[in-house]
CSV table of N, CA and C in Angstrom, one decimal:
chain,number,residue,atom,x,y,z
A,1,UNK,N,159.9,117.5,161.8
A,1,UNK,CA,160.8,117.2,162.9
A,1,UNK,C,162.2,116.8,162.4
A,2,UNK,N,163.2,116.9,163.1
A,2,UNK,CA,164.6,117.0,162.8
A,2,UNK,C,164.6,115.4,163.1
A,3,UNK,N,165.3,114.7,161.8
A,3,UNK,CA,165.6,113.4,162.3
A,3,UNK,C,167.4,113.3,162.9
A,4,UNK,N,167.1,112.2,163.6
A,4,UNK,CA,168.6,111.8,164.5
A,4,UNK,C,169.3,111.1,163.6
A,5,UNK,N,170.5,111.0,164.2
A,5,UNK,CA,171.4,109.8,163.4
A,5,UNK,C,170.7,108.5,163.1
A,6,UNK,N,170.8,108.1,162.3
A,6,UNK,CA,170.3,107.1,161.8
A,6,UNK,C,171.3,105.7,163.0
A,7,UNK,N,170.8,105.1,163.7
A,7,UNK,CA,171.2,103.8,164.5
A,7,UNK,C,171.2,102.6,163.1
A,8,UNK,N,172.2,101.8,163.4
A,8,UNK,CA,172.8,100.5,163.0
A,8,UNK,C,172.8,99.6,163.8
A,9,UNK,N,172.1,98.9,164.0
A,9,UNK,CA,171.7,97.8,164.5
A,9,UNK,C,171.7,96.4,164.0
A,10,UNK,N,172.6,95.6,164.7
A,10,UNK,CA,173.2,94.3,164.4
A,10,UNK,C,172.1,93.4,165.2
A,11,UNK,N,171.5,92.1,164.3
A,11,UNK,CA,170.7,91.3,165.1
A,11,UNK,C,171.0,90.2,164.6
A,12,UNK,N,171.3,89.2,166.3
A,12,UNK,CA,171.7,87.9,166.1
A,12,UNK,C,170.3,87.0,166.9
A,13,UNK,N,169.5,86.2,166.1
A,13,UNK,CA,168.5,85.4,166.3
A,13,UNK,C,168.0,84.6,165.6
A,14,UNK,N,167.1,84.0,166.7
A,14,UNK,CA,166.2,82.6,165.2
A,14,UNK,C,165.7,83.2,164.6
A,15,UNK,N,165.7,82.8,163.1
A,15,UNK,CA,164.6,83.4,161.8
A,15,UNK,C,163.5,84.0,162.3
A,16,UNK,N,162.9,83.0,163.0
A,16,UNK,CA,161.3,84.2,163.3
A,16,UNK,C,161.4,84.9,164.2
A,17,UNK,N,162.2,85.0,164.9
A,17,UNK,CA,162.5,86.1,166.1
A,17,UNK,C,162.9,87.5,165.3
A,18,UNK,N,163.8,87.1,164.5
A,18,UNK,CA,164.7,88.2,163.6
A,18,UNK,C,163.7,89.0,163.1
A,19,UNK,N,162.8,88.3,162.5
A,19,UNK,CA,161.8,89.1,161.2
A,19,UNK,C,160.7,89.7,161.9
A,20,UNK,N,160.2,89.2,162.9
A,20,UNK,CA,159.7,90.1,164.0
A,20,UNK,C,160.1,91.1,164.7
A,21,UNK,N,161.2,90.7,165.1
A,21,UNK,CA,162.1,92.0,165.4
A,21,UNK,C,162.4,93.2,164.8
A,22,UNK,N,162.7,93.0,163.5
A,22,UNK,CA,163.4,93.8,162.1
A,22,UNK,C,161.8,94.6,162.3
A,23,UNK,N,161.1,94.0,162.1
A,23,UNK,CA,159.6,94.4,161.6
A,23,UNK,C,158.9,95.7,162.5
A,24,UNK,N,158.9,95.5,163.8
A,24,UNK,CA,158.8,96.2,165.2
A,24,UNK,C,159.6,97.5,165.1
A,25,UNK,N,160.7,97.1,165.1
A,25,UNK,CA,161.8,98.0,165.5
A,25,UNK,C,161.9,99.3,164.3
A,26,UNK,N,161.6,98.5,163.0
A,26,UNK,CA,161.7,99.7,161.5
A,26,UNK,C,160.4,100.4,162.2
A,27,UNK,N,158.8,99.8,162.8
A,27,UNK,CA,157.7,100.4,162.6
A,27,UNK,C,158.1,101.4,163.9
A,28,UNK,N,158.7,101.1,165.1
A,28,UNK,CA,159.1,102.1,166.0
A,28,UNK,C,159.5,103.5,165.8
A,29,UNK,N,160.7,102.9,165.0
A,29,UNK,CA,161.7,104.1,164.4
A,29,UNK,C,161.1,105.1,163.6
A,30,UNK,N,160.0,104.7,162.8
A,30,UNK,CA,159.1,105.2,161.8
A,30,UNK,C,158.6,105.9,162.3
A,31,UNK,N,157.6,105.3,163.3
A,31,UNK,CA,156.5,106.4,164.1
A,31,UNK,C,157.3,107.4,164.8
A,32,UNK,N,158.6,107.5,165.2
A,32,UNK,CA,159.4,108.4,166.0
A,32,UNK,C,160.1,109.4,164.7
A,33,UNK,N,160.0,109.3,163.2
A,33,UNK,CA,160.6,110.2,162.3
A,33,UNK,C,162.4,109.8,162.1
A,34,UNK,N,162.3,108.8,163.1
A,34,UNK,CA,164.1,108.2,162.7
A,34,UNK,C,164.2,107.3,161.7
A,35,UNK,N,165.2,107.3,161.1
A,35,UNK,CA,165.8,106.4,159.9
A,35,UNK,C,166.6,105.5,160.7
A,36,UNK,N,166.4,104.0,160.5
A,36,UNK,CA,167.5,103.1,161.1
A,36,UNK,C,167.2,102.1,160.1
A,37,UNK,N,168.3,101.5,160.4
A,37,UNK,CA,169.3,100.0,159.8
A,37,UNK,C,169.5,99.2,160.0
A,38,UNK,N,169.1,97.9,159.7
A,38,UNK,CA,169.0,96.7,160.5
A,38,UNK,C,169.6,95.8,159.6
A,39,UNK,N,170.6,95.0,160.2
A,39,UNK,CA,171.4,93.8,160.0
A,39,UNK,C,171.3,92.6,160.6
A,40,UNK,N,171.2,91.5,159.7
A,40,UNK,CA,171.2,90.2,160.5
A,40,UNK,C,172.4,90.1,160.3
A,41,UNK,N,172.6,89.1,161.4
A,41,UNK,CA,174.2,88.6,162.0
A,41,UNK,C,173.9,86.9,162.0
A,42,UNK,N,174.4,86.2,161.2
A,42,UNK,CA,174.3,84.9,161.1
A,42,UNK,C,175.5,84.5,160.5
A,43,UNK,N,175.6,83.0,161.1
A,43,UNK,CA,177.1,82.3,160.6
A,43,UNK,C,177.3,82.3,159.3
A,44,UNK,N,176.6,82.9,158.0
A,44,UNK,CA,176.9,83.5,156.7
A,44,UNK,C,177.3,84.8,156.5
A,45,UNK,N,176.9,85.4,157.4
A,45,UNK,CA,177.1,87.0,157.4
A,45,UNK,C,178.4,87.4,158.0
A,46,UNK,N,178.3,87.2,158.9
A,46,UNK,CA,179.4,87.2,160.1
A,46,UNK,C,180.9,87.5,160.0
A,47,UNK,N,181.2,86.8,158.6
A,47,UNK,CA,182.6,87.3,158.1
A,47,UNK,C,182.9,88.3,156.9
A,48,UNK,N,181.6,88.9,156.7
A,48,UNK,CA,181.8,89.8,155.8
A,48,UNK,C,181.2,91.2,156.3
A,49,UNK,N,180.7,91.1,157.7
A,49,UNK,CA,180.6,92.2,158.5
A,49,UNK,C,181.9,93.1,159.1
A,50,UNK,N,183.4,92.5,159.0
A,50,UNK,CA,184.8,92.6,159.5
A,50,UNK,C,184.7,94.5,159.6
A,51,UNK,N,183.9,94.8,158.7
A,51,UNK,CA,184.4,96.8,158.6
A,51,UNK,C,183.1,97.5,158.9
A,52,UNK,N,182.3,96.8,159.6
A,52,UNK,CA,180.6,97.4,160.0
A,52,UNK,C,180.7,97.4,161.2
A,53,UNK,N,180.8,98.9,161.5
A,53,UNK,CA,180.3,99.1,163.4
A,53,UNK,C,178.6,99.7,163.7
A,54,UNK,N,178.7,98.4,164.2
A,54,UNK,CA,177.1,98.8,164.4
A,54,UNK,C,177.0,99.8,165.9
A,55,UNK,N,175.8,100.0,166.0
A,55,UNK,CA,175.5,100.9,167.1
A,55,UNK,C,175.6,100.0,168.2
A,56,UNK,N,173.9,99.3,168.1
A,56,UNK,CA,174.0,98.4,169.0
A,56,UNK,C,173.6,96.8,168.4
A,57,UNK,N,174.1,95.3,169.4
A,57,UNK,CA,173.7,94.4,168.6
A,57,UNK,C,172.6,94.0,169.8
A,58,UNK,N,171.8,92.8,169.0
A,58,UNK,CA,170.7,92.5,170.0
A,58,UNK,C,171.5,90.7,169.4
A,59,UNK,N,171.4,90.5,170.7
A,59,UNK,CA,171.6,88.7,170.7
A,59,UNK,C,170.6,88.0,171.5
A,60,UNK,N,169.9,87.4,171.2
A,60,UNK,CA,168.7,86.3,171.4
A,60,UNK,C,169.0,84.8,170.7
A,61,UNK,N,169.5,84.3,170.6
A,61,UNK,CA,170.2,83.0,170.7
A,61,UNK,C,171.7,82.7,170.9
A,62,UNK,N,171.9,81.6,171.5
A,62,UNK,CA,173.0,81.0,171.5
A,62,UNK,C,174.1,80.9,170.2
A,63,UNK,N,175.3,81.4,171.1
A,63,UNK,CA,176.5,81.7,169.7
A,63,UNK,C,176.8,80.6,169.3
A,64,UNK,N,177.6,80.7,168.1
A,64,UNK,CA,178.4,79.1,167.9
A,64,UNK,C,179.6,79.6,168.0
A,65,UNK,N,180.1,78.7,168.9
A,65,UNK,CA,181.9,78.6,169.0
A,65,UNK,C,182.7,79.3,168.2
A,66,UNK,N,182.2,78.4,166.9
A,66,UNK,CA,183.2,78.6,165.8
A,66,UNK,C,183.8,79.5,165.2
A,67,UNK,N,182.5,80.7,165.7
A,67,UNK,CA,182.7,82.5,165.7
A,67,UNK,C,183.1,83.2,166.2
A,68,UNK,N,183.4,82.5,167.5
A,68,UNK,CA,184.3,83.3,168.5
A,68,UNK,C,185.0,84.7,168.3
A,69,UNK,N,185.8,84.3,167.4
A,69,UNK,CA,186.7,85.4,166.9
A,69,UNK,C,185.9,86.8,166.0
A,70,UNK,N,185.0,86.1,165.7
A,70,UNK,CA,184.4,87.2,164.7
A,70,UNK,C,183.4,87.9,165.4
A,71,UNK,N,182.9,87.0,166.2
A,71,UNK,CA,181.7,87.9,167.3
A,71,UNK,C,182.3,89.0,168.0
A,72,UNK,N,183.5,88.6,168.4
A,72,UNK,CA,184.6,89.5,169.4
A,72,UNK,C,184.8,90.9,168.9
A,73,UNK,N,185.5,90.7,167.3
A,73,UNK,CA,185.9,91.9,166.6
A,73,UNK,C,184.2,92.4,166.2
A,74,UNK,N,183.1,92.2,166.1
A,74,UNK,CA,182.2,92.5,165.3
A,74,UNK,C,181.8,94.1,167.2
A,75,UNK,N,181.5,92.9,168.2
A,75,UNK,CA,181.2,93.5,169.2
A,75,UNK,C,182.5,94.5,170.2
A,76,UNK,N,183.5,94.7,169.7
A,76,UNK,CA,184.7,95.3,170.0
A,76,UNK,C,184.5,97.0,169.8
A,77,UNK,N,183.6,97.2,169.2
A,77,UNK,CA,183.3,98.6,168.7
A,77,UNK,C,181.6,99.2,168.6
A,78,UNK,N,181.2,98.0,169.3
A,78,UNK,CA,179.4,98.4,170.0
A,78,UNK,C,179.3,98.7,170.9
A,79,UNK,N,178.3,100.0,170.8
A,79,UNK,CA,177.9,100.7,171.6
A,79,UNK,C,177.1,100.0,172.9
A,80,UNK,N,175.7,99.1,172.5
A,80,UNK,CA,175.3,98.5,173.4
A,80,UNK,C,175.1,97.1,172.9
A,81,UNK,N,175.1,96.2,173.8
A,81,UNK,CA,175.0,94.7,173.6
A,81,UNK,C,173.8,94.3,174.4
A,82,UNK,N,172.3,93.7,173.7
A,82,UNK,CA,171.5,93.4,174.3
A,82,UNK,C,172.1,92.0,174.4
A,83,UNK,N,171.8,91.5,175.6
A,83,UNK,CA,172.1,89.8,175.5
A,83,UNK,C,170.7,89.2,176.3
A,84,UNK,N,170.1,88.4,175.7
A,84,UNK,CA,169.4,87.7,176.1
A,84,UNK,C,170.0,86.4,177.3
A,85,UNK,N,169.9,86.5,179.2
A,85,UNK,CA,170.3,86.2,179.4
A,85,UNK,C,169.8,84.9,179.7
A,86,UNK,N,168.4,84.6,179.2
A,86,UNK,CA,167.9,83.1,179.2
A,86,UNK,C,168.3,82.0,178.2
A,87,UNK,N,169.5,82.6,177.4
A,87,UNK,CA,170.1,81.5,176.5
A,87,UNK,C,171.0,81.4,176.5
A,88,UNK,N,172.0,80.4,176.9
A,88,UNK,CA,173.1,79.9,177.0
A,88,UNK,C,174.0,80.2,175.8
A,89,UNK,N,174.9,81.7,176.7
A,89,UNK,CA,175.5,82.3,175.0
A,89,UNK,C,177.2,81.9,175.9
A,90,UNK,N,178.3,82.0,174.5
A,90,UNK,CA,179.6,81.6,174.5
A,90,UNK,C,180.1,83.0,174.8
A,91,UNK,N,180.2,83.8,175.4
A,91,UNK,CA,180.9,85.1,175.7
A,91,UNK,C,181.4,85.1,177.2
A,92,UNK,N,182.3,84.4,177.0
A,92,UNK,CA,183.1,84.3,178.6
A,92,UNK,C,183.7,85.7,179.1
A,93,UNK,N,184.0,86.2,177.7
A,93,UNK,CA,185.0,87.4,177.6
A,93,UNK,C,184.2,89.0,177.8
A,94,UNK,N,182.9,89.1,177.7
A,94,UNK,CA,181.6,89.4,178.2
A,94,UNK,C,182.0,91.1,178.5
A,95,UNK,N,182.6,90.9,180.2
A,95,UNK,CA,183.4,91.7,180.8
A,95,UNK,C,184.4,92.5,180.1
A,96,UNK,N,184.9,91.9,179.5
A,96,UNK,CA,186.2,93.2,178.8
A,96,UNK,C,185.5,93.7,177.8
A,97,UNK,N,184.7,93.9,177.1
A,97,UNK,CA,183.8,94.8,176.2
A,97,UNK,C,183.9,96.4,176.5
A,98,UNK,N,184.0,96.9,175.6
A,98,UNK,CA,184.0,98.4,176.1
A,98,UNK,C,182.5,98.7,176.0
A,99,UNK,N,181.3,97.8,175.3
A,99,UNK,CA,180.1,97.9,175.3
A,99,UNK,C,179.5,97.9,176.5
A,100,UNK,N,178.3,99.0,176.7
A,100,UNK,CA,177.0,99.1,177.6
A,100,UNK,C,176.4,97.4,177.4
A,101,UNK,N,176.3,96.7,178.3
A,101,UNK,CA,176.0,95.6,178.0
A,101,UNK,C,174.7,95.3,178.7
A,102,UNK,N,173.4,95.2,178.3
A,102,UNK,CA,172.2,95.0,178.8
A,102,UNK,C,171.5,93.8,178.6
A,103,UNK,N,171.5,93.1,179.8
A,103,UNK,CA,170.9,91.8,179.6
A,103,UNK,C,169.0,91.7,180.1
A,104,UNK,N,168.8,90.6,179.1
A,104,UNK,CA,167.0,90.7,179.7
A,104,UNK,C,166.9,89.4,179.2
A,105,UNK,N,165.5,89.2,180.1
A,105,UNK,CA,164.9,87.3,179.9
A,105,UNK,C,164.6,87.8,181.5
A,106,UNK,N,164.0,86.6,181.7
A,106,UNK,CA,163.3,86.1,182.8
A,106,UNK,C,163.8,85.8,184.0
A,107,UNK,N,165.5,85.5,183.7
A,107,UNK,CA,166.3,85.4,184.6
A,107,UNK,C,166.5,86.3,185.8
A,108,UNK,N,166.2,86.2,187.1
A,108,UNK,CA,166.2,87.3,188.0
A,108,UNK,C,167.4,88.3,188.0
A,109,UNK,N,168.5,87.9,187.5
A,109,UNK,CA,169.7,88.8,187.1
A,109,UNK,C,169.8,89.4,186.2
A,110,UNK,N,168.5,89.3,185.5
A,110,UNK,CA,168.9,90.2,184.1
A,110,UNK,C,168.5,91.8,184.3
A,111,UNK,N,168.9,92.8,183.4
A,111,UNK,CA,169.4,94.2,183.6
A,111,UNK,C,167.5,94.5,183.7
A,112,UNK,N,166.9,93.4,182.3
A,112,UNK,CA,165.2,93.9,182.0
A,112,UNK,C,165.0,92.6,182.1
A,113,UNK,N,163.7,92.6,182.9
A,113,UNK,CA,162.5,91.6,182.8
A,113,UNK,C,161.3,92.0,183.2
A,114,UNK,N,160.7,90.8,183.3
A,114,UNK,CA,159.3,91.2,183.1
A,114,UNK,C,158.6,90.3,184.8
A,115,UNK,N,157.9,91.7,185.7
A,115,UNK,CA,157.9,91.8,186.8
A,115,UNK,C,156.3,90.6,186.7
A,116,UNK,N,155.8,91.4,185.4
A,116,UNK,CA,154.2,90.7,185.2
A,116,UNK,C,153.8,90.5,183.9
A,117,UNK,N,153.7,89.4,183.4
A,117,UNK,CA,153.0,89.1,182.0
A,117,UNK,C,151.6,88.9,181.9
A,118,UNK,N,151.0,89.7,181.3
A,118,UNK,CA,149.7,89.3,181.0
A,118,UNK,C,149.3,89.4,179.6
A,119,UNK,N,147.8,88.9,179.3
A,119,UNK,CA,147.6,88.6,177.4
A,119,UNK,C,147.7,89.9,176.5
A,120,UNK,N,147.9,91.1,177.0
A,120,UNK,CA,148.0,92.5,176.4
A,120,UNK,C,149.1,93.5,176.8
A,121,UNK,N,149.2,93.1,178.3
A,121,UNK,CA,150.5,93.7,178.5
A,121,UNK,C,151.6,93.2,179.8
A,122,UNK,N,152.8,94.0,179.3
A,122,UNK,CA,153.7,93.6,180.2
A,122,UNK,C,154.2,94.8,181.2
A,123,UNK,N,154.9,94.1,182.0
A,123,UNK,CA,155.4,95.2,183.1
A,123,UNK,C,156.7,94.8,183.3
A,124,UNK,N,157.7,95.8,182.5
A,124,UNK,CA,159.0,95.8,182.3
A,124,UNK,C,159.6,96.2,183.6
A,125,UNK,N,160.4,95.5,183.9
A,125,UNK,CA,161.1,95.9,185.4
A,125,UNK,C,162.7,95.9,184.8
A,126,UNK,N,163.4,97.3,184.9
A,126,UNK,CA,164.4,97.8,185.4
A,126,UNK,C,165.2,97.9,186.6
A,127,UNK,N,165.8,96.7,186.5
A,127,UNK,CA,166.7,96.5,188.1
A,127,UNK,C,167.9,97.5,188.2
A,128,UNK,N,168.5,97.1,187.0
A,128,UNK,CA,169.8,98.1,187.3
A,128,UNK,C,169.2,99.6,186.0
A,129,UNK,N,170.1,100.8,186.6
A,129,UNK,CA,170.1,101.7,186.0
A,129,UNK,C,171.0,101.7,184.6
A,130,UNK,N,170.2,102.3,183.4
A,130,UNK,CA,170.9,102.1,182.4
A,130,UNK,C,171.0,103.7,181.7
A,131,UNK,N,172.2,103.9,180.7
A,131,UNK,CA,172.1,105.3,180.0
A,131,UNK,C,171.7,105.0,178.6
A,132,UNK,N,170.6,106.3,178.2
A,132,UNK,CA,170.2,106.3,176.9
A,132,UNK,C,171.4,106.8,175.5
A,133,UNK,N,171.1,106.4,174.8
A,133,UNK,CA,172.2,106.9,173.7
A,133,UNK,C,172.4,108.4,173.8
A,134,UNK,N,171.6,109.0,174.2
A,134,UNK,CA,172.0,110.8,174.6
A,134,UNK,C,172.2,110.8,175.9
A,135,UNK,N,172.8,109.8,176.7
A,135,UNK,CA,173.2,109.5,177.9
A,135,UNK,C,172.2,110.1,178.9
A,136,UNK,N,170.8,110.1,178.9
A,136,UNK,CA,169.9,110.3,180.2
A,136,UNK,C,170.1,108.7,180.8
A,137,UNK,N,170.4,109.1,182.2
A,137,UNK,CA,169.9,108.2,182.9
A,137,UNK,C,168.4,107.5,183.0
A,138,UNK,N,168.4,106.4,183.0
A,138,UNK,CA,167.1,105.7,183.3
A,138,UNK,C,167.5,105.0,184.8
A,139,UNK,N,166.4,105.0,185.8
A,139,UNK,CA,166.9,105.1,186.8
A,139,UNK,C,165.7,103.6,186.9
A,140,UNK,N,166.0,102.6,188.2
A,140,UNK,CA,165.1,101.5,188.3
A,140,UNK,C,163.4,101.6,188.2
A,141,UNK,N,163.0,100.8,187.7
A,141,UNK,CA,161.5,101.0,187.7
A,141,UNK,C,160.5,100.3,186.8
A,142,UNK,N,159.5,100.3,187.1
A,142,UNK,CA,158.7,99.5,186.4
A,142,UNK,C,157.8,100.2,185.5
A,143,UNK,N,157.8,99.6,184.0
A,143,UNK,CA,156.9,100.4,182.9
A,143,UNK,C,156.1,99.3,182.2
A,144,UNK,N,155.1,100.1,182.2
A,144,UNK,CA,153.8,98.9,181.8
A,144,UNK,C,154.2,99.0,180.2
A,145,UNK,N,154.0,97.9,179.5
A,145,UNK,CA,153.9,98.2,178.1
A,145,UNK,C,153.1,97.2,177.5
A,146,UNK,N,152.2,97.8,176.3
A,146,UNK,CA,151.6,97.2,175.4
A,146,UNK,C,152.1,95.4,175.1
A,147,UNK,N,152.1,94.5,174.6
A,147,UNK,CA,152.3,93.3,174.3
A,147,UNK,C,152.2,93.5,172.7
A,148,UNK,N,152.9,93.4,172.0
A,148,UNK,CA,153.1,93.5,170.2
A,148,UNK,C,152.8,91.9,169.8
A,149,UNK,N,152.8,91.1,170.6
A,149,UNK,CA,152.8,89.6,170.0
A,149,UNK,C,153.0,88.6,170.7
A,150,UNK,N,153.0,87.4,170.6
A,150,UNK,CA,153.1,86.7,171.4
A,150,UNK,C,154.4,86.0,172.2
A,151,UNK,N,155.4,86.3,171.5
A,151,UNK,CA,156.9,86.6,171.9
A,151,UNK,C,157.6,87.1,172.9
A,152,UNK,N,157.6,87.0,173.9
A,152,UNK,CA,157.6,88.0,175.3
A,152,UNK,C,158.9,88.9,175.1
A,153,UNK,N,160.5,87.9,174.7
A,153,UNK,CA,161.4,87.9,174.5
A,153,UNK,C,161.3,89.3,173.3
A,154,UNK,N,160.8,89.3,172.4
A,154,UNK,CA,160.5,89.8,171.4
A,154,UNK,C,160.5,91.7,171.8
A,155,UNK,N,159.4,91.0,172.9
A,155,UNK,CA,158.7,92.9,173.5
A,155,UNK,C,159.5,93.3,174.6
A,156,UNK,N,160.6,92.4,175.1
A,156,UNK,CA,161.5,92.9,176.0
A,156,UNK,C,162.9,93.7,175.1
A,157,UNK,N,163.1,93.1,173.8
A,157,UNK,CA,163.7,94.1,172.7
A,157,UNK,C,163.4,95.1,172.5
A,158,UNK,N,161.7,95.5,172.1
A,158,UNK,CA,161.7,96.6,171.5
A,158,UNK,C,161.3,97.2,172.5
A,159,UNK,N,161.4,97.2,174.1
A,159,UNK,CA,160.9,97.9,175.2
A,159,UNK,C,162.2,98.2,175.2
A,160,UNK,N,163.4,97.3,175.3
A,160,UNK,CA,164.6,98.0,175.6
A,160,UNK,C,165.2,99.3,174.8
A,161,UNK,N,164.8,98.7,173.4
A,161,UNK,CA,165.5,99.7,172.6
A,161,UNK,C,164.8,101.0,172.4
A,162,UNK,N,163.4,101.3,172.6
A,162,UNK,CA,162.5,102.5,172.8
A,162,UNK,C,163.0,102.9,174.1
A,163,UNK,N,163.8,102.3,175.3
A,163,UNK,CA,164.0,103.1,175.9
A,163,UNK,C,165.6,103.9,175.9
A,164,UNK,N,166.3,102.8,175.1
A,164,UNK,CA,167.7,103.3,175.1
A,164,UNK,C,167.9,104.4,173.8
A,165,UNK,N,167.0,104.4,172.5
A,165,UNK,CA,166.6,105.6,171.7
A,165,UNK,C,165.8,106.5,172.1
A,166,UNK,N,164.9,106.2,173.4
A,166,UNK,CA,164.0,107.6,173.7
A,166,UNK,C,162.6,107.2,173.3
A,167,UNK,N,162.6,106.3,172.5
A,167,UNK,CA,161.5,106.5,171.3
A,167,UNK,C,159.6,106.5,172.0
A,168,UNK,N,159.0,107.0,171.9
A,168,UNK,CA,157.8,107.6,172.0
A,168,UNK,C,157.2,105.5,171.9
A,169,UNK,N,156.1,105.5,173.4
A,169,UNK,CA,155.9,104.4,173.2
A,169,UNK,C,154.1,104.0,172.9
């Protein structure tokens, strides 16, 4: 099988979120024959990312201030911005992003949540319409998916990102 571009993926979260994440997302990629790349994004990293455009970033915690400036230029040239909108993040400026910006949590306004949680699986609810990196439309709807762990937050990541790569679920 013909592999795709290899995706760059920027990830801002708690330690164990991250490594769960990282972990998920390489074994996704894998099983689909794509090569991808994953970066953490933490207040050590953050300033030495200045010439790395990632594809897409995933944010699952709260920013710090202090970064303001660096989160801006990091996310200035991303394709999609997952934002976790059940954590109180610093991006006032949000809106002027040229990024696809996809929010998910529990919050009834978010882009993905989760219509039904149960101990094996979830039912990912698509409120608004989103485009895939080969720009198919994904239109509103509900998709049942496996549960990877106990993380809900976690499986609404890699539900998003299997849907925004295509990836075989």
């Amino acid at each position: 099988m013909k592999e795709r571009t290899m995706p760059l993926i920027g990830i801002m979260s708690e330690k164990h979120n991250e490594t769960e994440i990282i972990h998920k997302l390489n074994k996704k990629f894998k099983e689909n024959d794509i090569n991808s790349e994953m970066i953490t994004i933490n207040e050590k990293s953050i300033k030495n990312l200045k010439n790395i455009k990632l594809e897409t970033v995933i944010i699952d915690k709260m920013l710090p201030v202090e970064f303001k400036e660096e989160i801006n230029h990091l996310l200035r040239d991303t394709k999609y911005v997952l934002l976790n909108m059940d954590v109180n993040n610093n991006l006032e400026n949000i809106k002027a992003l040229k990024a696809i910006v996809i929010t998910y949590g529990f919050n009834s306004k978010a882009t993905i949540t989760a219509s039904s949680v149960e101990e094996d699986n979830t039912l990912l609810c698509i409120q608004r319409n989103i485009k895939t990196i080969k720009q198919k439309e994904i239109e509103q709807q509900e998709i049942a998916m496996k549960n990877n762990g106990s993380n809900k937050y976690v499986d609404m990541v890699i539900g998003t990102i299997s849907l925004l790569y295509q990836l075989k679920t």
